[in-house]
CSV table of C-alpha atoms in Angstrom, one decimal:
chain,number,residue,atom,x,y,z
A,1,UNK,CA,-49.3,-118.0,-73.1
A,2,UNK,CA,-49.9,-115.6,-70.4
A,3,UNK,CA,-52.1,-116.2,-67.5
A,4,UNK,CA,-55.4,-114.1,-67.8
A,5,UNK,CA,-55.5,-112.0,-64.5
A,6,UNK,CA,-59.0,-110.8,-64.0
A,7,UNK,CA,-59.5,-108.0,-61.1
A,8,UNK,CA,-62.7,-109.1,-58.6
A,9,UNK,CA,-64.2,-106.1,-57.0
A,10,UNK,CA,-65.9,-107.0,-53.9
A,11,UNK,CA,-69.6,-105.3,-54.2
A,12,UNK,CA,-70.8,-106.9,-50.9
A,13,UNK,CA,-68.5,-104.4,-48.7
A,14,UNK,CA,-70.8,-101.6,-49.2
A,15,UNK,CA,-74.4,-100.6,-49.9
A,16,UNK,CA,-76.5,-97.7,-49.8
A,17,UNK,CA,-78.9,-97.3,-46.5
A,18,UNK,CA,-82.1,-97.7,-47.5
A,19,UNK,CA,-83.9,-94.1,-45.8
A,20,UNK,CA,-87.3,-94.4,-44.2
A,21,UNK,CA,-89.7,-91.7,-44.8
A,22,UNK,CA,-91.2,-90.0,-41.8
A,23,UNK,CA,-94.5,-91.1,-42.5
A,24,UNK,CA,-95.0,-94.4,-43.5
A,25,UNK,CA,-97.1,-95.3,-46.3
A,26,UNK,CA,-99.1,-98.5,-46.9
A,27,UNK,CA,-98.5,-100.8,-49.2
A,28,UNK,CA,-101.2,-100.1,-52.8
A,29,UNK,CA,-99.6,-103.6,-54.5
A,30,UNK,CA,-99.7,-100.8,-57.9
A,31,UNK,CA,-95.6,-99.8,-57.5
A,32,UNK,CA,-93.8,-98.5,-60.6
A,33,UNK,CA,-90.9,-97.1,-61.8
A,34,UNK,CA,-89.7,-94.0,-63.6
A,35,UNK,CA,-90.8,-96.1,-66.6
A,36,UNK,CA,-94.1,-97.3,-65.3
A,37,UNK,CA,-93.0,-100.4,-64.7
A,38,UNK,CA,-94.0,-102.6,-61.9
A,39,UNK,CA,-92.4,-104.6,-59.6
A,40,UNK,CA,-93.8,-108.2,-59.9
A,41,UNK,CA,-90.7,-110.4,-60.0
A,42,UNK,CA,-88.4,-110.7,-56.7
A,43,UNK,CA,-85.4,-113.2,-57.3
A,44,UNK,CA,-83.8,-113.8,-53.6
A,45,UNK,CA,-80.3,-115.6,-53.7
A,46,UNK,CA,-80.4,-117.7,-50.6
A,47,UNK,CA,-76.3,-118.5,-51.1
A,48,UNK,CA,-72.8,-116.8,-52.5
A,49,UNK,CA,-71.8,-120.3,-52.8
A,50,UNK,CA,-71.5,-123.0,-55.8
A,51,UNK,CA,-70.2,-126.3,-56.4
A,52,UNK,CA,-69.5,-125.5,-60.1
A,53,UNK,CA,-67.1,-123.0,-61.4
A,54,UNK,CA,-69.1,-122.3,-65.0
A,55,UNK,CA,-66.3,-119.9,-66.3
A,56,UNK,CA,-69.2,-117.4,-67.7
A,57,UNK,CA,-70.3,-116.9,-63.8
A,58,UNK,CA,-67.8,-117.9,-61.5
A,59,UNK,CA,-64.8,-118.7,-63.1
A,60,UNK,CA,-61.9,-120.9,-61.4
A,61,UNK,CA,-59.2,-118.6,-61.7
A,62,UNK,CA,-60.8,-115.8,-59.5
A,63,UNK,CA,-63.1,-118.0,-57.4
A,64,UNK,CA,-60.8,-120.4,-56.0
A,65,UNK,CA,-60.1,-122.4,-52.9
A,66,UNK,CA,-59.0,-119.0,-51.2
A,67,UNK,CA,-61.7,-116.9,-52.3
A,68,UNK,CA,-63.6,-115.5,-48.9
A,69,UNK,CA,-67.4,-116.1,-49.1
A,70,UNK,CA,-70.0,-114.6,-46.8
A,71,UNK,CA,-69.8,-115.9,-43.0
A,72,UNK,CA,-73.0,-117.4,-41.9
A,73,UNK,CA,-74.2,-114.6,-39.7
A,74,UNK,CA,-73.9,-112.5,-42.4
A,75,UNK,CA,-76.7,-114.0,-44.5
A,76,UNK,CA,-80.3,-113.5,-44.0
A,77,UNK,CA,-82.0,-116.2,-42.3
A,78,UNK,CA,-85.2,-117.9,-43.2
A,79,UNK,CA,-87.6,-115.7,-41.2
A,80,UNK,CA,-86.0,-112.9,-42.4
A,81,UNK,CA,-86.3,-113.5,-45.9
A,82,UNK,CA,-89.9,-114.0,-45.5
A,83,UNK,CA,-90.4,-111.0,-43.6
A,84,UNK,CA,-89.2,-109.3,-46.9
A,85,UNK,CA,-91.0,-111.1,-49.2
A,86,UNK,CA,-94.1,-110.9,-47.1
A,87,UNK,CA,-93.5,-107.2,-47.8
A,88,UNK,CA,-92.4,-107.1,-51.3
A,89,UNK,CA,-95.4,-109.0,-52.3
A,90,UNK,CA,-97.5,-106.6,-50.6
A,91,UNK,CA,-96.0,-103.8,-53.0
A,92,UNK,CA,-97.4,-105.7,-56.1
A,93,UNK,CA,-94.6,-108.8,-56.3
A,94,UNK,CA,-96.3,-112.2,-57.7
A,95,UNK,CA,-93.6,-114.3,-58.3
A,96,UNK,CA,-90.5,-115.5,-56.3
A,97,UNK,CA,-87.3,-117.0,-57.2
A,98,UNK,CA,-85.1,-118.7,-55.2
A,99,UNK,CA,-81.9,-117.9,-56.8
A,100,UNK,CA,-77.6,-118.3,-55.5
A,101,UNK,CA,-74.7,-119.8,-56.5
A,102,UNK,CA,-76.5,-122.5,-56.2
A,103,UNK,CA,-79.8,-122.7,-53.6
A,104,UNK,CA,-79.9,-126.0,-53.0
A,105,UNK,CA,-76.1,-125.8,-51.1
A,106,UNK,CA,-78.5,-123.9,-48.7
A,107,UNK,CA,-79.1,-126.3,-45.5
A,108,UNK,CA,-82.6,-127.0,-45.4
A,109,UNK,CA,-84.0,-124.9,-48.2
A,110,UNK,CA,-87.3,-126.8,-47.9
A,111,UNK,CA,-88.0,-125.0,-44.8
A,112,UNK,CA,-87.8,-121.4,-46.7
A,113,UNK,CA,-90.1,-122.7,-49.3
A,114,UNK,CA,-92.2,-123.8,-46.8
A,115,UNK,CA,-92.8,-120.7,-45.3
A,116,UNK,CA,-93.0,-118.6,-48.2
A,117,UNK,CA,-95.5,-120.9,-49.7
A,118,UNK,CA,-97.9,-119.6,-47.0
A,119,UNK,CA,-97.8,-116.2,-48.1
A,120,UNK,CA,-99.9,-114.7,-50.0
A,121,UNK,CA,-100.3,-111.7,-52.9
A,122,UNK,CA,-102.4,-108.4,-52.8
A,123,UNK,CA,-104.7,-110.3,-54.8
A,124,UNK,CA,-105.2,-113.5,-52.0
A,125,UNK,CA,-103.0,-115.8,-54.2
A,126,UNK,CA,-100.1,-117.9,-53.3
A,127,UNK,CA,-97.1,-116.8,-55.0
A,128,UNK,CA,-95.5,-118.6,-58.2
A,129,UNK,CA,-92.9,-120.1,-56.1
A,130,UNK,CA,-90.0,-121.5,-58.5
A,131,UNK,CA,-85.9,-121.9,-58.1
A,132,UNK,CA,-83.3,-122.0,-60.6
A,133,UNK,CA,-80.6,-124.4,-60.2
A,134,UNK,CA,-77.7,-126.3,-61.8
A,135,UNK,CA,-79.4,-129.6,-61.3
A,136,UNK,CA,-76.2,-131.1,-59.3
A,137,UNK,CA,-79.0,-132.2,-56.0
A,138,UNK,CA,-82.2,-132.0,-57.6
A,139,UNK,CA,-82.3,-135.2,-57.6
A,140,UNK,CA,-81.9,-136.1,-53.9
A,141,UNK,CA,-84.2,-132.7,-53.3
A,142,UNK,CA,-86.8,-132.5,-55.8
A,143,UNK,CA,-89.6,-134.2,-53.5
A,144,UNK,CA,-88.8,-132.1,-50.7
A,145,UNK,CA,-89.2,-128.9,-52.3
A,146,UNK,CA,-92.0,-130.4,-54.0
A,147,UNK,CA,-94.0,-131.4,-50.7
A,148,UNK,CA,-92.8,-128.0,-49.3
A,149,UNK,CA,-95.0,-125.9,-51.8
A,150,UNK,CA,-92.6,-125.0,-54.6
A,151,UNK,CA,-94.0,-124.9,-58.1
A,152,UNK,CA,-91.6,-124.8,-60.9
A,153,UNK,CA,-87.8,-125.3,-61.0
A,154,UNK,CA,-85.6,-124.2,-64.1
A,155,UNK,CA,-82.4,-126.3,-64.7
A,156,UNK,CA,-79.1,-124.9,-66.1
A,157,UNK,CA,-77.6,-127.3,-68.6
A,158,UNK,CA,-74.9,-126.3,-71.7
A,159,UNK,CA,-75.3,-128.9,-73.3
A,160,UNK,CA,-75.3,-132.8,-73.5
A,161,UNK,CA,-72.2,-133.8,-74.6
A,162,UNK,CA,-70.6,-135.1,-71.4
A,163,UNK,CA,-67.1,-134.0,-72.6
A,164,UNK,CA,-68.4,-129.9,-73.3
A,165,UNK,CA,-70.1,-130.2,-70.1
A,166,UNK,CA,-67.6,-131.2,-67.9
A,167,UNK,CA,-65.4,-128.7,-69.3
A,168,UNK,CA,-67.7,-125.8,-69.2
A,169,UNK,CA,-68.7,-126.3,-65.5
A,170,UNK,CA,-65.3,-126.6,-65.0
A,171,UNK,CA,-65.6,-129.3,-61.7
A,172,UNK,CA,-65.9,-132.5,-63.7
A,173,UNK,CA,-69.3,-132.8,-63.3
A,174,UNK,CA,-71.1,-135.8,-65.2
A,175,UNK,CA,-74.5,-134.4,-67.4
A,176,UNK,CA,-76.2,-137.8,-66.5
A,177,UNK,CA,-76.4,-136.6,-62.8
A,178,UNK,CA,-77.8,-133.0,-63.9
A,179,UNK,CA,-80.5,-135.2,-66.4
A,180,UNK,CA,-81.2,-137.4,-63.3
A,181,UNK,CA,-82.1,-134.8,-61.6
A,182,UNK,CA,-84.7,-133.1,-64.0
A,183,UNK,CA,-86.0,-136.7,-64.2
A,184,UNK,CA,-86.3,-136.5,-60.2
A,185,UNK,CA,-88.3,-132.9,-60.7
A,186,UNK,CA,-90.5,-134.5,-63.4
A,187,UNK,CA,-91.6,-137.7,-61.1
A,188,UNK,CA,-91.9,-135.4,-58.1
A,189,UNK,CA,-94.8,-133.5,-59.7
A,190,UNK,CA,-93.3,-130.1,-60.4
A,191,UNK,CA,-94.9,-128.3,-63.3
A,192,UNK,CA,-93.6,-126.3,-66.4
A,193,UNK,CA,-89.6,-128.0,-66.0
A,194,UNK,CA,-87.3,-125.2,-68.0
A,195,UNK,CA,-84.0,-125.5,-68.4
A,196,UNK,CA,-81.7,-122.6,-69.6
A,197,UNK,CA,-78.6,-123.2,-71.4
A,198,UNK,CA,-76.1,-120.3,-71.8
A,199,UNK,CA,-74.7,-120.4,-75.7
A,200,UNK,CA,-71.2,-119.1,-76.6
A,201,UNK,CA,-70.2,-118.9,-79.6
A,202,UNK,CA,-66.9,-121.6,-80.4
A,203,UNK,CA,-67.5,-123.1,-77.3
A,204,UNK,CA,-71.1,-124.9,-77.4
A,205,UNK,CA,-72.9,-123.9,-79.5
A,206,UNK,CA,-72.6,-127.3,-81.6
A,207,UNK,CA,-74.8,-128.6,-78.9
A,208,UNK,CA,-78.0,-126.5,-79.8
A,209,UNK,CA,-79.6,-129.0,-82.1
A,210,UNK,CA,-78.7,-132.0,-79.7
A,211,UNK,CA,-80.3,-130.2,-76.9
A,212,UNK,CA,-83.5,-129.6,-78.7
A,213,UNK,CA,-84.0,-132.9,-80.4
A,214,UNK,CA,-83.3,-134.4,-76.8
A,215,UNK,CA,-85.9,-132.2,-74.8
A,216,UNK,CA,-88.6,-131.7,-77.8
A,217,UNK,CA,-91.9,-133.7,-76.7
A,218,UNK,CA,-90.4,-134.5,-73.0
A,219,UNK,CA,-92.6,-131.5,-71.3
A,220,UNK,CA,-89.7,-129.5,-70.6
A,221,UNK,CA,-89.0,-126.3,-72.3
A,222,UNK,CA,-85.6,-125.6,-73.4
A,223,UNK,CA,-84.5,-121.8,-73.3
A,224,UNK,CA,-81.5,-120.6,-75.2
A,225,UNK,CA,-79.4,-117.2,-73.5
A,226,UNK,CA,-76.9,-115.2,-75.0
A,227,UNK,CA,-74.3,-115.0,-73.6
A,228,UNK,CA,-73.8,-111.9,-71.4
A,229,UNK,CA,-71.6,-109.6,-69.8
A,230,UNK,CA,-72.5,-109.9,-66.2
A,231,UNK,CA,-70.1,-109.3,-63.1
A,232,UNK,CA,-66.3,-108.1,-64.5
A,233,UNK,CA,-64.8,-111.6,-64.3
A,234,UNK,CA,-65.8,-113.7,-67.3
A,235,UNK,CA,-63.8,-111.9,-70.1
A,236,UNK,CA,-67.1,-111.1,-72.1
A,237,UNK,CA,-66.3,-110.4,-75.5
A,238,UNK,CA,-69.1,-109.9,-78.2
A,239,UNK,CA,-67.9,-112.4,-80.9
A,240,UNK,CA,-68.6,-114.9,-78.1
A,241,UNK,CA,-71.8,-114.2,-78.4
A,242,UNK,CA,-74.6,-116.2,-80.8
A,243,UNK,CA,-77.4,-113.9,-81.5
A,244,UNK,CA,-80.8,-115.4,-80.8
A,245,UNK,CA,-81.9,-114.8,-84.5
A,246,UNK,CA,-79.1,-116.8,-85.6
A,247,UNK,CA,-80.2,-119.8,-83.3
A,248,UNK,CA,-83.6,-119.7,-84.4
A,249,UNK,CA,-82.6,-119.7,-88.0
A,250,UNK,CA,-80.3,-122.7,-87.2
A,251,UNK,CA,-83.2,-124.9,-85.2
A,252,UNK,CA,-85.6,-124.2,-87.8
A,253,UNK,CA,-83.5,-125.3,-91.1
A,254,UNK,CA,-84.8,-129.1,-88.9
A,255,UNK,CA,-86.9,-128.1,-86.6
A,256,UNK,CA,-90.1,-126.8,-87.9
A,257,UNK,CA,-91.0,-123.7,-85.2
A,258,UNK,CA,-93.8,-121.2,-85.5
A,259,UNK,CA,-93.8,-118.0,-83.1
A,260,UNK,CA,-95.8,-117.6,-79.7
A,261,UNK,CA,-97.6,-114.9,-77.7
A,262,UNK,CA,-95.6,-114.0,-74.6
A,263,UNK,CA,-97.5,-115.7,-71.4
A,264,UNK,CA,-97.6,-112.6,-69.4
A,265,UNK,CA,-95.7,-108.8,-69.2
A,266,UNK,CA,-92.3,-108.8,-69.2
A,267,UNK,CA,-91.5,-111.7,-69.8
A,268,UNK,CA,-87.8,-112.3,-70.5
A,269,UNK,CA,-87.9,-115.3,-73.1
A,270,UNK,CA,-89.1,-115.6,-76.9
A,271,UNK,CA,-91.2,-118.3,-77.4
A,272,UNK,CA,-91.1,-120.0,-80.4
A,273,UNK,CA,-93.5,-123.7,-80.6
A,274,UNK,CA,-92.6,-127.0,-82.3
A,275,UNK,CA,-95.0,-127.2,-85.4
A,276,UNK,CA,-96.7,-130.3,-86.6
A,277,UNK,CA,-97.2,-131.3,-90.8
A,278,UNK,CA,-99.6,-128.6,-90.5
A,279,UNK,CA,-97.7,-125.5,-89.9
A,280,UNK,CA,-99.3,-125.3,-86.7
A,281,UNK,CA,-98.1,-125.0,-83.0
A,282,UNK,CA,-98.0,-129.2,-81.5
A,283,UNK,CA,-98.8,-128.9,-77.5
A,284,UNK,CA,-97.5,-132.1,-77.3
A,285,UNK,CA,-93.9,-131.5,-78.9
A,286,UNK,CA,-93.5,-128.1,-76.4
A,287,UNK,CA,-91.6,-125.1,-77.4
A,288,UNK,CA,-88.2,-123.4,-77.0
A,289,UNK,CA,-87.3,-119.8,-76.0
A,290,UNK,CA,-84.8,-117.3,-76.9
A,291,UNK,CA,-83.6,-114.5,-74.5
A,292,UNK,CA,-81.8,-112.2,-76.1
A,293,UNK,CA,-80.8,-109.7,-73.8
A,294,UNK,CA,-77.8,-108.5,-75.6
A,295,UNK,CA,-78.9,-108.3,-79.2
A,296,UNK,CA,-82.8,-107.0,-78.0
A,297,UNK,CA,-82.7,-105.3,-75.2
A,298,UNK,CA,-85.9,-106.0,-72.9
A,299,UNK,CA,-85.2,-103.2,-70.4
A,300,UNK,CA,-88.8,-101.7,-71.3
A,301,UNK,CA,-90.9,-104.0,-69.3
A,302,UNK,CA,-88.6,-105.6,-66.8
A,303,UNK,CA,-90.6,-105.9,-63.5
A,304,UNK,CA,-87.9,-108.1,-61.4
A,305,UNK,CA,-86.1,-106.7,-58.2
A,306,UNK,CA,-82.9,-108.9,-56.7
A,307,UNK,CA,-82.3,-109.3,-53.3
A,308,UNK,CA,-78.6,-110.5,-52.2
A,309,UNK,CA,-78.0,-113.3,-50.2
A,310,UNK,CA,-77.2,-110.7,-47.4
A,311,UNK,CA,-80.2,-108.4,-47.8
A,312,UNK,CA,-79.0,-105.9,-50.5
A,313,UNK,CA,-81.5,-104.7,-53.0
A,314,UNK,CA,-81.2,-104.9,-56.8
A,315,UNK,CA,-82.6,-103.4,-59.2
A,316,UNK,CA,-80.9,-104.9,-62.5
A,317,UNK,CA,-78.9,-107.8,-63.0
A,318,UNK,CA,-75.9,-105.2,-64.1
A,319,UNK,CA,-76.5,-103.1,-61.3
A,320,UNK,CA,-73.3,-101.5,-59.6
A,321,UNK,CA,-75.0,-101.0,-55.9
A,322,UNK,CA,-77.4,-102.2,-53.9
A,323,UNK,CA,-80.0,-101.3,-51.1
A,324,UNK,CA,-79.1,-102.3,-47.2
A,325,UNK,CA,-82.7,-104.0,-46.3
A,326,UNK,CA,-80.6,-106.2,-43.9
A,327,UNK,CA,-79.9,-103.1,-41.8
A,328,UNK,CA,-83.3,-102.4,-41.4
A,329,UNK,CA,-84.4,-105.6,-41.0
A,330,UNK,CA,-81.5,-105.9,-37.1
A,331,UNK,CA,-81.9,-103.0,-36.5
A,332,UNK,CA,-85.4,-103.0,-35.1
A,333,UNK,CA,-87.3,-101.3,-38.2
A,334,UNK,CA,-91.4,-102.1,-38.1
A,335,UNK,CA,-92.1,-103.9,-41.5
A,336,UNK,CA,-94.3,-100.6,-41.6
A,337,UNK,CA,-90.9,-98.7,-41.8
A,338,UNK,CA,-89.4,-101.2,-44.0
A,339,UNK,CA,-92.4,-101.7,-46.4
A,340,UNK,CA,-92.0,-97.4,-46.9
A,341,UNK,CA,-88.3,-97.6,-47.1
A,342,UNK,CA,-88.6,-100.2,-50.4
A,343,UNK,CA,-91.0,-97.8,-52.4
A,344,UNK,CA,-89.0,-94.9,-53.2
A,345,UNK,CA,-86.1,-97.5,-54.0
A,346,UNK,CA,-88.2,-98.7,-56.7
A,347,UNK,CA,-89.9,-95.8,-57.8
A,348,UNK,CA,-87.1,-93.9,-58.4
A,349,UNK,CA,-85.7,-96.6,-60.9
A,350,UNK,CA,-84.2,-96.0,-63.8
A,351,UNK,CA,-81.9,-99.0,-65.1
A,352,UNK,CA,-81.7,-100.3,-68.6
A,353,UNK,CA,-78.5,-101.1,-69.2
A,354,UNK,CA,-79.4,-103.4,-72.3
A,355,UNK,CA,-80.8,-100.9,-74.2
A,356,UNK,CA,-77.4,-98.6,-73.2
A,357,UNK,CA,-74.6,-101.5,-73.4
A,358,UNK,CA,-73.4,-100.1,-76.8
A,359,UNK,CA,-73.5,-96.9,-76.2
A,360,UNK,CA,-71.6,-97.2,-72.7
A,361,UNK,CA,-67.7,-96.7,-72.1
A,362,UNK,CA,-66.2,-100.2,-71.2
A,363,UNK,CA,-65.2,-100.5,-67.0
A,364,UNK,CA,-62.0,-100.0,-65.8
A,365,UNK,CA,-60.6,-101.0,-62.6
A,366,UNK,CA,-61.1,-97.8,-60.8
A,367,UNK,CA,-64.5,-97.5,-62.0
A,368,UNK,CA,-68.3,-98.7,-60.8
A,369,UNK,CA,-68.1,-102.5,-61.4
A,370,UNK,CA,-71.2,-104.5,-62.1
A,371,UNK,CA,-72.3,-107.1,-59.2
A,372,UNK,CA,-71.5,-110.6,-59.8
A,373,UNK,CA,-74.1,-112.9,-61.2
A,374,UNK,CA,-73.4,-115.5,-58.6
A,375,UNK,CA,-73.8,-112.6,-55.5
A,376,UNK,CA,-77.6,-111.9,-56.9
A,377,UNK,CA,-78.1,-114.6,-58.8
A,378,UNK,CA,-79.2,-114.9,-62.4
């Protein structure tokens, strides 16, 4: 068998420069896009760097123990990230992810969420401060980031068979660590646990039903992804991929479900509740999600902007460039500047790859290739 050789463009050499209009323009908090959609979602990866090599993200064959990550100086710092987000919320943003590889490899994280806990929105809120992570130091961290001001946390887990999870983060990782550390999250206070698990088809998706019967009544919500065709390195192919109907049909031939109302706009996840004798929705038992971003597109109402661990701007999570705010940012701009500089970024967006993938030639090695997941985060 041959070795699969999978080319990694590097998207963090270059980036468009952001240009500043003449006359700066304050902030209204009502941006939108060429769709009318509005920017209230701003994931920031605080790292390139992860302790797992999940072969759907950042597979060990390309990122090995010679692959070059981002120098220190190179990243934005903690004060720098707030300056942004003090200015992205102030264009309509109300909630902030922390986002990597994985954030909590970031020294002293606590202090970021710290300092973005006392920001505020246009409307004199604090922002829905959450993080997503792989679970691998949430237990020696949840309290910190609790005490620090952060509000939610989402955990990724691929199932509980200790043998499928080893192999699929591909390190040797134990699950009883990863459910330690959702435990941790639980007794440090922080509300509305999810935790995402990333469904291929052949691989895990025997551990669907597990996963529900184990988190079902435990105030965490379990959210199911297809599988997707992020970056150019995980050899996404489409039989891999379990359609979200098909899932739901599988939990509910056990599992009683009923659907739910989406909790606000744009909302990437299904929601589907656990039903009592009834036929009605149980509080108590919780509820799953389905986000189905390959089989139903959500480009329509997606209102979340990604910012790179070293200051590039995102606008879709298959986006082939991004924005240089970190130039701005050294080289002396006034946040007035800045602020001006991110609105015609976003109004002039226009992604929704989704609703195109089918229509779209496949990439090729001299072509646009999409950022890595890990770069911008998830």
């Amino acid at each position: 068998m041959s070795e699969r050789v999978i080319p990694l463009v590097d998207q963090r050499i270059a980036a468009l420069a952001p240009k500043v209009p003449a006359q700066a323009t304050a902030p209204t908090g009502l941006l939108t896009d060429t769709r009318g959609r509005p920017l209230r979602d701003l994931r920031i990866s605080v790292t390139d760097r992860c302790n797992f090599r999940c072969n759907y993200c950042m597979p060990k064959e390309v990122f090995d123990k010679d692959h070059a990550y981002l120098p220190h100086n190179a990243l934005l710092s903690f004060e720098e990230i707030t300056r942004l987000a003090r200015l992205f919320l102030a264009h309509g943003v109300r909630k902030i992810r922390l986002t990597g590889g994985e954030p909590l490899l970031r020294k002293n994280l606590e202090e970021l969420v710290a300092q973005l806990a006392q920001l505020r929105t246009v409307d004199g809120l604090p922002p829905d401060l959450t993080l997503t992570t792989n679970g691998s130091l949430l237990a020696r961290k949840a309290r910190a980031l609790k005490d620090a001001g952060l509000n939610r946390v989402t955990v990724s887990l691929d199932g509980l068979d200790d043998a499928v999870f080893r192999r699929m983060n591909d390190v040797d990782f134990p699950v009883a660590d990863v459910l330690a550390g959702i435990e941790a999250a639980h007794a440090a206070g922080l509300s509305h646990i999810k935790v995402n698990m990333v469904v291929k088809r052949g691989t895990n998706d025997h551990e669907i039903l597990p996963m529900a019967r184990h988190f079902r009544g435990t105030g965490t919500t379990l959210r199911f992804i297809e599988y997707m065709d992020v970056g150019a390195t995980n050899g996404w192919r489409m039989d891999e991929v379990l359609p979200s109907a098909e899932l739901i049909a599988r939990l509910r031939a056990e599992l009683p479900l009923v659907p739910l109302s989406p909790t606000s706009p744009g909302e990437t996840a299904e929601r589907w509740g656990y039903a009592n004798a009834a036929g009605q929705h149980d509080p108590a038992l919780g509820e799953v999600g389905v986000i189905s971003s390959v089989t139903q597109a959500f480009c329509h109402d997606c209102n979340r902007a990604r910012l790179s661990t070293e200051g590039r701007l995102y606008l879709c999570l298959f986006a082939t460039q991004g924005h240089d705010l970190r130039g701005l940012l050294r080289g002396g701009a006034t946040d007035e500047a800045i602020a001006s500089a991110i609105a015609p970024i976003w109004q002039g967006r226009t992604d929704r790859y989704s609703e195109l993938r089918s229509s779209l030639a496949a990439d090729t090695t001299q072509g646009a290739r999409r950022v890595e997941m890990s770069y911008i985060g998830g």
